[in-house]
C-alpha positions in Angstrom: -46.3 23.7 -128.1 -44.4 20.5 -128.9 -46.2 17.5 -127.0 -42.9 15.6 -125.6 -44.4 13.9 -123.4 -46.3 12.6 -125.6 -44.2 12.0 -128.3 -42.0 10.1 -125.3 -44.6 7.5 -125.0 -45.7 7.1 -128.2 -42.3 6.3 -129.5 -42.0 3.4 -126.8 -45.1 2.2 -127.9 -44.5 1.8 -131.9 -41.0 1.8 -132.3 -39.7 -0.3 -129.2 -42.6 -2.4 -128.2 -43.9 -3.0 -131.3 -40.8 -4.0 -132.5 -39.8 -6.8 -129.9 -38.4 -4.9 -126.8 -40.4 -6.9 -123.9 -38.4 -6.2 -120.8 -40.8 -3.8 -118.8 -38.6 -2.6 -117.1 -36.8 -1.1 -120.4 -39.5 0.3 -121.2 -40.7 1.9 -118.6 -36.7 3.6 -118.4 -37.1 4.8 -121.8 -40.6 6.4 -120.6 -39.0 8.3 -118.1 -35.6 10.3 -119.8 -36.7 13.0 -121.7 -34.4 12.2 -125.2 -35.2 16.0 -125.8 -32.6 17.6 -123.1 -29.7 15.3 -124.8 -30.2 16.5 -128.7 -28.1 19.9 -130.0 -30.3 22.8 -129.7 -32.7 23.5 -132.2 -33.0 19.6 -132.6 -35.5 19.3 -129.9 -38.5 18.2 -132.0 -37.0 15.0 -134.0 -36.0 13.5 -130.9 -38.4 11.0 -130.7 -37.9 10.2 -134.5 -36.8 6.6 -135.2 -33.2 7.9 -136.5 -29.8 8.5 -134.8 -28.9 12.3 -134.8 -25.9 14.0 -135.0 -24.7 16.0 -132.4 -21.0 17.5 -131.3 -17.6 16.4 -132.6 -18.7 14.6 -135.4 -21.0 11.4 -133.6 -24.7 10.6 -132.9 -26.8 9.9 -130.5 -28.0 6.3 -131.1 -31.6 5.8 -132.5 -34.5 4.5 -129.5 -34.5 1.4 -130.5 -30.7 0.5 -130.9 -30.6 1.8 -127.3 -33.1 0.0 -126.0 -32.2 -3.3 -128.0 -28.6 -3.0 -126.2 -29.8 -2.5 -122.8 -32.3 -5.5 -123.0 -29.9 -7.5 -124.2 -27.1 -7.3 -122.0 -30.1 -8.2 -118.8 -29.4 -5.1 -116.0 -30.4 -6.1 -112.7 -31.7 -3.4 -110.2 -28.5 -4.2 -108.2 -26.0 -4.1 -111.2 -22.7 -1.9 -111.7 -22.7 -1.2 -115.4 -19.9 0.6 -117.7 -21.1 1.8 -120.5 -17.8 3.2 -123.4 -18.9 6.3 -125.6 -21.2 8.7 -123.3 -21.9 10.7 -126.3 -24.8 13.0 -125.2 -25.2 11.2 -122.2 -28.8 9.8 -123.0 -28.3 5.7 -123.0 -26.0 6.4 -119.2 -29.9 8.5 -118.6 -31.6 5.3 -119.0 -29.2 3.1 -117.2 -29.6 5.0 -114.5 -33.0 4.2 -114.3 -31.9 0.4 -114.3 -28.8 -0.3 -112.0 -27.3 0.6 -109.0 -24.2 2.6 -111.0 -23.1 3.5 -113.9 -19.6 4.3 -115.1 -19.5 5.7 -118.4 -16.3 6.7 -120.0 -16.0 9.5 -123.6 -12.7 9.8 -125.4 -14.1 13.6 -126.3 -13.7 15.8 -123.5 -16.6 18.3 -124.7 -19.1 15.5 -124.9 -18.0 14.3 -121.8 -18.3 17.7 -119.8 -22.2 18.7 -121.8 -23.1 15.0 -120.5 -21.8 15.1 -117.3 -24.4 18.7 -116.6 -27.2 16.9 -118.3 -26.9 13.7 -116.5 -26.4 15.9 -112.9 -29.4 18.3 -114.5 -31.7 15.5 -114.1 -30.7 14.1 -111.1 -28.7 10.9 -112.3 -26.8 10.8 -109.3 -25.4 7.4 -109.9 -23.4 7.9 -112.9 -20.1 8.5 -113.2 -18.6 10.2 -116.4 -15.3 10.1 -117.3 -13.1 11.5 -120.7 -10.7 9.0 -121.5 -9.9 5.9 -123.8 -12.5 3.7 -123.4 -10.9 0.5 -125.1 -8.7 -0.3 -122.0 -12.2 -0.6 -119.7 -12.1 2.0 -116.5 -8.8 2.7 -115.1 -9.2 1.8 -111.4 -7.1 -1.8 -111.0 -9.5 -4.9 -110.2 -12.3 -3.1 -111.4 -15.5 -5.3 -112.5 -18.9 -4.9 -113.9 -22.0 -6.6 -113.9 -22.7 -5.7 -117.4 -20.6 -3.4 -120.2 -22.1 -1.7 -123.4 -20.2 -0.7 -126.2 -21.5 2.1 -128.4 -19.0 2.3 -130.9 -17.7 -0.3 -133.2 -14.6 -2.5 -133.0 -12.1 -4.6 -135.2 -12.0 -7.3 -132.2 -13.3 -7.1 -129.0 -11.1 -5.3 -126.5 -9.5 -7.9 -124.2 -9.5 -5.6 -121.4 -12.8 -4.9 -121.2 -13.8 -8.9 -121.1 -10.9 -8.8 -118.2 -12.9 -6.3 -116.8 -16.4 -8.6 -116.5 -17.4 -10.2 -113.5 -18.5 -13.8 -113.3 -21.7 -13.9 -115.5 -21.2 -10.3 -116.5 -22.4 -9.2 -120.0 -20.9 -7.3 -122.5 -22.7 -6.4 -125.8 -20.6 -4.4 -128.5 -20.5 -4.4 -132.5 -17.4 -6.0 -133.6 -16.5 -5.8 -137.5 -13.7 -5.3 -140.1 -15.2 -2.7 -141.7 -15.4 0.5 -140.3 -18.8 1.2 -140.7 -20.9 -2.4 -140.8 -20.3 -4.6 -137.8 -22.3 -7.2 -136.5 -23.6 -6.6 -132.7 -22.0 -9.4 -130.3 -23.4 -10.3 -126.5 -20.4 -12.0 -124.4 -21.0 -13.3 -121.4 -18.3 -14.6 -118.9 -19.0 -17.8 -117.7 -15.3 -18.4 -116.0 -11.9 -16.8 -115.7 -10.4 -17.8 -119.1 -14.3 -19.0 -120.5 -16.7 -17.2 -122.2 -19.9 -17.6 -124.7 -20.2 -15.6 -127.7 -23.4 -14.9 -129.6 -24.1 -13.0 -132.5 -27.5 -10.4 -132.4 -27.7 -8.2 -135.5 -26.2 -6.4 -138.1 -25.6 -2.9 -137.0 -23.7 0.3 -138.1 -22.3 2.1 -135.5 -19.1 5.4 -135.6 -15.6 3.5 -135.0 -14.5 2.4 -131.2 -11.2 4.9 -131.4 -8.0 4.0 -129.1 -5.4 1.5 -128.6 -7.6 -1.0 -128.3 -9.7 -0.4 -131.2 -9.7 1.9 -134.6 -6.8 4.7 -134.7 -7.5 8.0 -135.6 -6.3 7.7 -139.6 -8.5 4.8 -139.8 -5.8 1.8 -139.5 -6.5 -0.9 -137.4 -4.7 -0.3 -133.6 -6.4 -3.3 -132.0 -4.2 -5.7 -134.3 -1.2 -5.5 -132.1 -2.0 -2.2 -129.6 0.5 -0.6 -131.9 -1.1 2.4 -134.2 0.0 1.4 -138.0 2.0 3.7 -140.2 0.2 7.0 -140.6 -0.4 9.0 -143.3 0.6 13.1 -142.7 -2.0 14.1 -144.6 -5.0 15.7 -143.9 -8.1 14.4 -145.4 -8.7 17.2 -147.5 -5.3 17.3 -149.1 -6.5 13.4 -149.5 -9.1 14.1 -151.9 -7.2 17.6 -153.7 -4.1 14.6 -154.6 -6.9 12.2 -155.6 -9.4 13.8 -157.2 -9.6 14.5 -161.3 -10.3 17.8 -161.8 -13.5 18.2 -164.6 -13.8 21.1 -166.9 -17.6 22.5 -167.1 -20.2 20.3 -168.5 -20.6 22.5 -171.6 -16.8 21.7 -172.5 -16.7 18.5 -175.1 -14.1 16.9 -172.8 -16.3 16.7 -170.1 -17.9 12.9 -171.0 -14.4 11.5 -171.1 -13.5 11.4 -167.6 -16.3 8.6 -167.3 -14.9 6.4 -170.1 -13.8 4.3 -167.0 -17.6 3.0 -166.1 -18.5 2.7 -169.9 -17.8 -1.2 -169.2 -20.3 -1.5 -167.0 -24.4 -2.7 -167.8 -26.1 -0.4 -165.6 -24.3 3.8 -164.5 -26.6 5.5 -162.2 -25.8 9.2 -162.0 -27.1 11.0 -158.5 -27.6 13.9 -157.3 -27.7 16.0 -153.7 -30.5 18.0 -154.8 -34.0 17.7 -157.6 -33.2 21.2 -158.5 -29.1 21.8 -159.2 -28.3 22.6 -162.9 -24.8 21.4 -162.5 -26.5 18.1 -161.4 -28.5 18.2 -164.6 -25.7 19.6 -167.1 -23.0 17.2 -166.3 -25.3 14.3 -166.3 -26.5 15.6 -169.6 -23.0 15.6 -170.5 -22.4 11.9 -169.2 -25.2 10.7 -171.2 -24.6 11.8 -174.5 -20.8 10.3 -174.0 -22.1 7.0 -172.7 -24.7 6.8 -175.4 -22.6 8.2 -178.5 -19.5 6.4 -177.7 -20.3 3.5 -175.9 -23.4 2.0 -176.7 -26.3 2.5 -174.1 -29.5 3.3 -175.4 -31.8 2.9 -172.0 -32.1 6.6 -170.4 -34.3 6.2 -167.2 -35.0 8.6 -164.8 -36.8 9.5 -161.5 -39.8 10.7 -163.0 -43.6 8.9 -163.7 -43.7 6.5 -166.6 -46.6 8.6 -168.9 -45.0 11.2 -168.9 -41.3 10.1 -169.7 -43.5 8.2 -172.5 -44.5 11.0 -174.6 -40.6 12.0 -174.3 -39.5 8.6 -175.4 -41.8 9.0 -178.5 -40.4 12.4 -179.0 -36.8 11.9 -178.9 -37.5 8.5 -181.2 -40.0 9.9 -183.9 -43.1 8.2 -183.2 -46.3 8.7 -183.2 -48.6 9.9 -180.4 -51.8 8.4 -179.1 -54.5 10.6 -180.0 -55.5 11.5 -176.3 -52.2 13.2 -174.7 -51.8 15.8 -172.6 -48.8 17.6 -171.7 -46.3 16.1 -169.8 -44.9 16.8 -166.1 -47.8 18.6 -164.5 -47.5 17.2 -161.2 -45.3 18.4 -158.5 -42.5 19.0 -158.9 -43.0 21.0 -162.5 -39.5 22.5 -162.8 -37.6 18.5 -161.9 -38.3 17.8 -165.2 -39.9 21.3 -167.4 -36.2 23.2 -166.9 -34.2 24.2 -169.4 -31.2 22.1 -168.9 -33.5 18.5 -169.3 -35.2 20.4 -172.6 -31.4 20.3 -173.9 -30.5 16.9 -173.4 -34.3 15.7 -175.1 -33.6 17.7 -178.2 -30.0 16.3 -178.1 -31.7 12.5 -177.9 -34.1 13.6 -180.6 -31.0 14.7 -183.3 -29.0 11.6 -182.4 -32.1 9.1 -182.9 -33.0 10.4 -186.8 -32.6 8.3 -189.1 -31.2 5.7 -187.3 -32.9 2.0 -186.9 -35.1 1.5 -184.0 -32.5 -0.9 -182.3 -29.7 1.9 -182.6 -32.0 4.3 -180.8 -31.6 5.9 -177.4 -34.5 5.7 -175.6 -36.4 8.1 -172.5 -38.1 6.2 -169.6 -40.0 7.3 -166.1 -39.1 4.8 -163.4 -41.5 6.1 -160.5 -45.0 5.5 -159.7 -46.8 8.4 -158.5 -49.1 8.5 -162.1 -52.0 6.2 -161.2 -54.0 8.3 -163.9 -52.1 8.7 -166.5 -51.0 4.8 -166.3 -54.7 4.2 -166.3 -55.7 6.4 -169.3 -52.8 5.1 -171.3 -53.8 1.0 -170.6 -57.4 2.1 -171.4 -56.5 4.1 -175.0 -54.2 1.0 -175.7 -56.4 -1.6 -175.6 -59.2 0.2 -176.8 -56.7 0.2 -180.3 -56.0 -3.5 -180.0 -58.9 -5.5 -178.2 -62.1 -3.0 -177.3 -63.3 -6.1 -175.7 -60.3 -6.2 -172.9 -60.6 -2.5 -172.6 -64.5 -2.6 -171.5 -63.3 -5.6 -168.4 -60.1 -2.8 -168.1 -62.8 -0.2 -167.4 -65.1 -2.1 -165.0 -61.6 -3.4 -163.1 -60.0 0.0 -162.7 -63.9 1.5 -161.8 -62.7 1.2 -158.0 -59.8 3.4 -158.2 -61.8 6.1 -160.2 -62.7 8.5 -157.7 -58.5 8.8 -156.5 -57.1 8.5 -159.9 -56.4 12.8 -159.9 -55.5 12.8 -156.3 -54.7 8.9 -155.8 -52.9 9.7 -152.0 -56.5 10.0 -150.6 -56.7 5.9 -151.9 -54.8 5.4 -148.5 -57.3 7.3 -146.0 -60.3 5.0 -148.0 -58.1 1.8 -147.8 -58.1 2.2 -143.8 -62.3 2.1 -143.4 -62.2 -1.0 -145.4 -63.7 -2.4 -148.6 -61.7 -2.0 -151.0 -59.6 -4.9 -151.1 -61.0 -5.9 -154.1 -59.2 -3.0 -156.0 -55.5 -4.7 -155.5 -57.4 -7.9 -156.6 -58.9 -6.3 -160.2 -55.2 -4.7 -160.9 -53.2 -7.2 -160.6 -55.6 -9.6 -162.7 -55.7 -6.9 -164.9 -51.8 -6.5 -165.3 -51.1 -10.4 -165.3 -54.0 -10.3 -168.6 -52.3 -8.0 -170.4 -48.7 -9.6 -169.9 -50.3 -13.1 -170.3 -51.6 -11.8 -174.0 -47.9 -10.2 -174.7 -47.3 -12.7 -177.8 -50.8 -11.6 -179.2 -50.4 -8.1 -178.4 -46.7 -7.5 -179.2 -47.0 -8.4 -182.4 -49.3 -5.6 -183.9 -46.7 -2.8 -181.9 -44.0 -3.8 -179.2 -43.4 -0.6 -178.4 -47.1 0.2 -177.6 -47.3 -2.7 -176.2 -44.2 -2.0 -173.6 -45.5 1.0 -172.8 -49.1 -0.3 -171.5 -47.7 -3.2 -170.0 -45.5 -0.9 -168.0 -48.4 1.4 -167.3 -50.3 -2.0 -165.8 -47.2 -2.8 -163.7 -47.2 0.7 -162.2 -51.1 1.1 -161.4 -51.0 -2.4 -159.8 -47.9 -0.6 -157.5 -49.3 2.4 -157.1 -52.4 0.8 -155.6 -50.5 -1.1 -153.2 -48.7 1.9 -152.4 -50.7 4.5 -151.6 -52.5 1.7 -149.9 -49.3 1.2 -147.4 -48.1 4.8 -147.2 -50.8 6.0 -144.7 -49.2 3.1 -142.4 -45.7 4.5 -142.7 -42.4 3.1 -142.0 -40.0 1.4 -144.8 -42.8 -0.4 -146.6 -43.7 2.4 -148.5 -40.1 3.6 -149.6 -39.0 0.0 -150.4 -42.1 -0.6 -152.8 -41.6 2.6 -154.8 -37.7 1.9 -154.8 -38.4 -1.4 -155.9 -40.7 -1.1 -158.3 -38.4 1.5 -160.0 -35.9 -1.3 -160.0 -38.3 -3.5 -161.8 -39.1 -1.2 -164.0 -35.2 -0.8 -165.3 -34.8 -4.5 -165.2 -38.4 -5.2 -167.5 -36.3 -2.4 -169.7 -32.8 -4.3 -170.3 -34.6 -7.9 -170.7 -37.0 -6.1 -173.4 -34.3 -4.7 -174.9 -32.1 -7.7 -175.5 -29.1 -8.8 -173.0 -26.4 -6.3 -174.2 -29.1 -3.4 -173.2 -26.8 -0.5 -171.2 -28.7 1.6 -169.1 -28.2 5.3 -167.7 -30.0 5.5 -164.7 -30.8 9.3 -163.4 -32.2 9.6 -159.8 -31.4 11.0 -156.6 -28.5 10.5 -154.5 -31.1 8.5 -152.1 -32.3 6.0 -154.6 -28.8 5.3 -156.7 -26.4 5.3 -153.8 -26.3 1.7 -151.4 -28.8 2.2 -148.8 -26.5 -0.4 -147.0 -24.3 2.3 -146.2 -26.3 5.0 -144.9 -28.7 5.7 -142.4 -31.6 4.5 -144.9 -30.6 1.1 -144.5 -28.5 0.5 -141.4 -31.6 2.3 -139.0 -34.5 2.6 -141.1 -34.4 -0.9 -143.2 -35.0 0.6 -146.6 -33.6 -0.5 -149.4 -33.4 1.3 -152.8 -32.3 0.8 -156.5 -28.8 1.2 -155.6 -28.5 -1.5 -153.7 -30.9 -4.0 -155.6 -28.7 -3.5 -158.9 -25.2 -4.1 -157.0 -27.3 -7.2 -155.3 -28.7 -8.7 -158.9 -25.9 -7.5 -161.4 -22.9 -7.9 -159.4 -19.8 -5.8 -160.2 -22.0 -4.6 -163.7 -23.2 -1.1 -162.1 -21.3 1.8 -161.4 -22.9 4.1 -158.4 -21.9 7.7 -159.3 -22.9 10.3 -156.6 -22.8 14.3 -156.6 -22.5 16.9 -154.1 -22.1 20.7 -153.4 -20.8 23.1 -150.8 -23.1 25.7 -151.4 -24.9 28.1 -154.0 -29.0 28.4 -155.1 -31.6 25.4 -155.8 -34.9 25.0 -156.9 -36.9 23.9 -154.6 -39.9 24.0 -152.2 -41.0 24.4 -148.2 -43.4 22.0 -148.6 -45.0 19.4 -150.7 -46.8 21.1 -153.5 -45.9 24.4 -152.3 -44.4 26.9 -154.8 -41.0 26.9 -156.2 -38.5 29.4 -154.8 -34.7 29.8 -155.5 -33.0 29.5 -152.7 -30.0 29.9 -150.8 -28.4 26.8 -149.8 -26.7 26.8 -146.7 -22.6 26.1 -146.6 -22.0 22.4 -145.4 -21.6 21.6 -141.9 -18.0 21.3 -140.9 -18.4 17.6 -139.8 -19.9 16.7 -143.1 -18.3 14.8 -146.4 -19.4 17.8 -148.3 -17.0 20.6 -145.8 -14.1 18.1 -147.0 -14.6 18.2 -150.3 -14.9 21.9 -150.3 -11.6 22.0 -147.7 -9.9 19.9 -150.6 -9.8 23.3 -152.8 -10.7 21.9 -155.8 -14.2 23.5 -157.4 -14.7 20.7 -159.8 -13.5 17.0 -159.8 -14.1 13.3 -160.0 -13.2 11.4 -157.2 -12.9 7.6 -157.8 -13.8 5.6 -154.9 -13.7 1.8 -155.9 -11.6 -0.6 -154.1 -8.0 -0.6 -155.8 -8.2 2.8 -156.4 -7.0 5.0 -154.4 -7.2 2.9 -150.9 -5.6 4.7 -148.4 -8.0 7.5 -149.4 -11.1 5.2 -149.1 -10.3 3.6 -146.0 -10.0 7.2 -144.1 -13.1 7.8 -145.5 -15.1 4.9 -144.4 -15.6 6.5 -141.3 -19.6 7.3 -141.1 -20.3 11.0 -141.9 -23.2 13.4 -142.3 -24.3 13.7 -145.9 -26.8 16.1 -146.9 -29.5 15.5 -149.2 -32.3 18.1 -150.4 -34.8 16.8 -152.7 -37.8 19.2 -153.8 -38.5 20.5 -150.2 -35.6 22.8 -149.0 -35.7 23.6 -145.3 -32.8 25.4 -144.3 -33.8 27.2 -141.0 -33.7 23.0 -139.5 -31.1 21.2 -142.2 -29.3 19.5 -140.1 -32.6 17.7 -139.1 -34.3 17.7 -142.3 -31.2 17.4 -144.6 -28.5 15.5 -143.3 -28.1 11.7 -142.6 -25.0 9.3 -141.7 -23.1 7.8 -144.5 -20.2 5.9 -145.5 -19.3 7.8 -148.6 -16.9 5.1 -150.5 -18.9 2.4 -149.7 -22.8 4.1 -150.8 -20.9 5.0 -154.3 -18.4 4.1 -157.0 -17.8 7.6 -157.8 -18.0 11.1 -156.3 -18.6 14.7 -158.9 -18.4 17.7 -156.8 -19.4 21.2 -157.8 -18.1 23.4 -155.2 -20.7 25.8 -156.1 -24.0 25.1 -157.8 -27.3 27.2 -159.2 -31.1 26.4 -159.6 -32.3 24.8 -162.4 -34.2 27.6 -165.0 -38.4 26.3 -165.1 -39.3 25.9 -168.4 -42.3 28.9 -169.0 -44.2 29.9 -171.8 -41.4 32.0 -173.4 -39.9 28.6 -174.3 -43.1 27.4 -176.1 -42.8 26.1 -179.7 -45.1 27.7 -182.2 -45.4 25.0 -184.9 -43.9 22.5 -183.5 -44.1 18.6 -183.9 -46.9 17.2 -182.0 -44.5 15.2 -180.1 -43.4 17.9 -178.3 -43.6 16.7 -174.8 -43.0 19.9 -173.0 -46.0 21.8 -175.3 -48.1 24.3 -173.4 
């Protein structure tokens, strides 16, 4: 049976005190409400996870520590009459309850509003108050004043009325912020009748502050002049149907075309919802071969371990293989990579490269890390080629890592008893030798050269991050995604500075994690966001999602593969809108300047879902589904209404004969 007690205190401990909340009394409040009775059924378990989760009509319940970090700031005395606007689930009026002498609390939703009002009397919070109305205009009784106000929605401009409604020294903390779904979190306190301080916290990302004070329900600003703006009639479905470009099926020639409108553009990263959709696969097959054929890019990297995308690269480009290979893309996940549809697109590569001068050449690369082995072998056979000597010191360096280098996750466990420090110490001297010796090196063979360089890079990242990952939290995400980045960047600077690169990863790494969950509640980063950040307006963002249909994938990590059945989206998802829209196949264009009146209803932050190779539908909402803002994660938006699993590559498919290249050779 679930520990929640537990789980109650242990999230206090790492993810509110750890992080800065030092009022005692805060914490001994979020001790004491068990977050577990305000989460939808069947959530119960991941409420003490350090996320915001979704529950009725389409909002969240805030994550601990944004709860906690509001209710600090905005100082509750034992004596204090607080107002808190947007009950939600009814947990942050819980903890109040714990702190002041009453709460008021008011929901615009009447169903939230009623579910809160029996949780809150359920546990005994006799001293709230809840109420469904329009929070902007503060709580309707005349002369009405509060000790302290939170805000747990954001706001173009803070409601006047609710500063009319502070007391002397009261406090009012609320995110205030243009944009829909970015705000910045304010703390005003009332020092006077017409005087008041101001000061900025954090950047936060909170669901719009709806009513005539704040956002209006088609997304225009109301708090401008109290007035709702001119509304569009449509619904957002019929939105997307009118915007959308329809696609024909990947297979058709015509397919490729649609995209012309990125082909300016240095870096297009193509997403996906899922590691195991062969829509996802076929059209960005279909993408590619366009992009490269027509319009010059000849960088192809993908969400998959260096090594082995190496004895692809030297496949598709006729070169020769070192004399110790083995077959590529044995580790878990098999079928990401061994399918059918990416076998197609490497003997496409493989046609277009004959004949054709190394510089004209479209090349295959692995961005990730995960191959500690391989990238070790591979340094060790290069430099035993080139300098026999280095390789010997390469041997003795890497000697600490030996015993992990098949199952280099355990590295972690062994990190945490201590000596071996001196492991991150060899590797990187190790990687800054070889790069030091490039001009020597390069000259007998650049591309060998790149490709152990490369391999030093990654085993001096791996280390660091299977090192981190037993600690958990962003660090290890943000190295990985990071190092992926790097990894694309070393690519365009080697290959001159008109490079163009097609980037293929999941929806998770190539969308901005500024815009979702990842970033605005966990602080991770990914590739996304560091190529908008370091090239500007020179990447194009391209998404993909589906309603429903079959996918590859696991129950858990390493488990076997399974087809299965994906659930239909949830009707308060981006993905149920898209499918409301009609339209079984399209392109939806989201930049700026595009189609705005479109974007702008769509800023609003949604659920998303995202499967990658573990598939757990009996608790998706949980497991699958974060908070998004849709136009402003991507450029671009390719939906497949319905979708199938990807087709493993087994020994049927086997070439008797063939070159020794072959990278998918059993």
């Amino acid at each position: 049976m679930f520990d929640f007690e537990y789980a109650r205190h242990r999230m206090v401990e790492v993810q509110l005190a750890r992080r800065g909340i030092r009022d005692p009394r805060v914490l001994e409040a979020m001790r004491q409400v068990p977050r577990e009775n305000f989460v939808e059924p069947g959530s119960e378990e991941f409420a003490y996870e350090d996320t915001p989760l979704a529950i009725a009509e389409g909002q969240t319940i805030s994550q601990p520590y944004m709860v906690a970090r509001m209710i600090e700031a905005v100082e509750i005395g034992a004596g204090d009459h607080v107002l808190e606007i947007g009950t939600g689930s009814g947990y942050a009026a819980a903890v109040l309850s714990r702190l002041a002498a009453k709460v008021s609390t008011i929901e615009r939703h009447a169903l939230l509003a009623d579910t809160a009002r029996r949780r809150l009397d359920a546990l005994g919070c006799h001293n709230v108050t809840v109420r469904h109305g329009d929070g902007t205009g503060g709580w309707p009784e005349t002369g009405a004043e509060f000790d302290a106000i939170l805000v747990a929605a954001g706001a173009p401009v803070t409601p006047q009325a609710l500063k009319d409604q502070l007391a002397i020294g009261g406090r009012l903390i609320i995110p205030v912020g243009e944009q829909e779904d970015r705000q910045m979190l304010k703390k005003i306190t009332r020092l006077a009748d017409q005087d008041f301080e101001e000061e900025d916290l954090e950047p936060v990302m909170f669901v719009p502050l709806v009513g005539a004070g704040g956002w209006s329900e088609d997304g225009t600003r109301a708090a401008s002049d109290h007035r709702a703006g001119p509304t569009d009639r449509r619904t957002l479905p019929q939105m997307i149907a009118d915007a959308a470009d329809a696609l024909p099926d990947p297979d058709d020639a015509g397919f490729g075309r649609h995209f012309d409108r990125f082909a300016d553009h240095r870096i297009v990263l193509l997403g996906e919802c899922s590691h195991g959709t062969s829509e996802f696969y076929r059209a960005r097959a279909a993408i590619t071969r366009h992009l490269i054929e027509h319009h010059g890019f000849t960088v192809v990297a993908v969400e998959a371990d260096w090594p082995d995308a190496s004895a692809v690269n030297r496949y598709v480009r006729h070169l020769p293989s070192p004399r110790k290979q083995e077959p590529g893309f044995q580790r878990f996940p098999t079928w990401m990579w061994r399918n059918t549809d990416a076998a197609a697109l490497i003997d496409w590569m493989g046609n277009f490269n004959a004949g054709k001068s190394a510089e004209a050449q479209a090349g295959f690369y692995g961005l990730d890390l995960y191959s500690m082995s391989g990238s070790i072998a591979a340094v060790l056979v290069y430099l035993d080629e080139v300098d026999p000597q280095a390789a010997a010191v390469a041997r003795e360096r890497y000697g600490c890592l030996t015993p992990w280098q098949r199952e280099p996750s355990t590295y972690g466990r062994a990190v945490l008893t201590g000596g071996y420090s001196k492991c991150e110490t060899e590797v990187v001297r190790q990687c800054r030798e070889l790069l030091e010796r490039q001009m020597e090196y390069a000259g007998q063979d650049r591309e060998a050269y790149l490709d152990a360089s490369q391999n030093a890079r990654l085993i001096a990242s791996a280390e660091r991050y299977y090192r981190v990952m037993y600690y958990g939290g962003a660090e290890s995400w943000n190295l990985r995604d990071t190092h992926m980045f790097e990894t694309l960047d070393n690519l365009l600077k080697a290959q001159g500075p008109n490079s163009k690169a097609i980037v293929w990863a999941h929806n998770s790494h190539i969308g901005d994690a500024r815009h979702t969950d990842m970033g605005a509640v966990r602080e991770e980063i990914n590739i996304g966001q560091l190529c908008r950040q370091r090239f500007d307006g020179d990447v194009a963002l391209i998404g993909f999602g589906t309603h429903t249909g079959t996918v590859a994938a696991a129950t858990d990590w390493d488990g076997d593969m399974q087809v299965k059945d994906v659930r239909p989206s949830r009707a308060d998802s981006y993905e149920r809108l898209c499918h409301d829209s009609g339209s079984k196949r399209f392109l939806l264009d989201l930049r700026s300047g595009v189609h705005d009146a479109l974007r702008q209803r769509l800023m609003e932050p949604r659920l998303e879902r995202f499967i990658g190779v573990i598939y757990r539908p009996s608790t998706e909402l949980q497991s699958h589904y974060a908070q998004a803002s849709l136009p402003q994660q991507f450029d671009a938006y390719v939906w497949f209404d319905r979708t199938s699993a990807v087709t493993p590559l087994g020994p049927q498919h086997a070439r008797p004969g063939g070159p020794d290249t072959y990278p998918f050779g059993l």
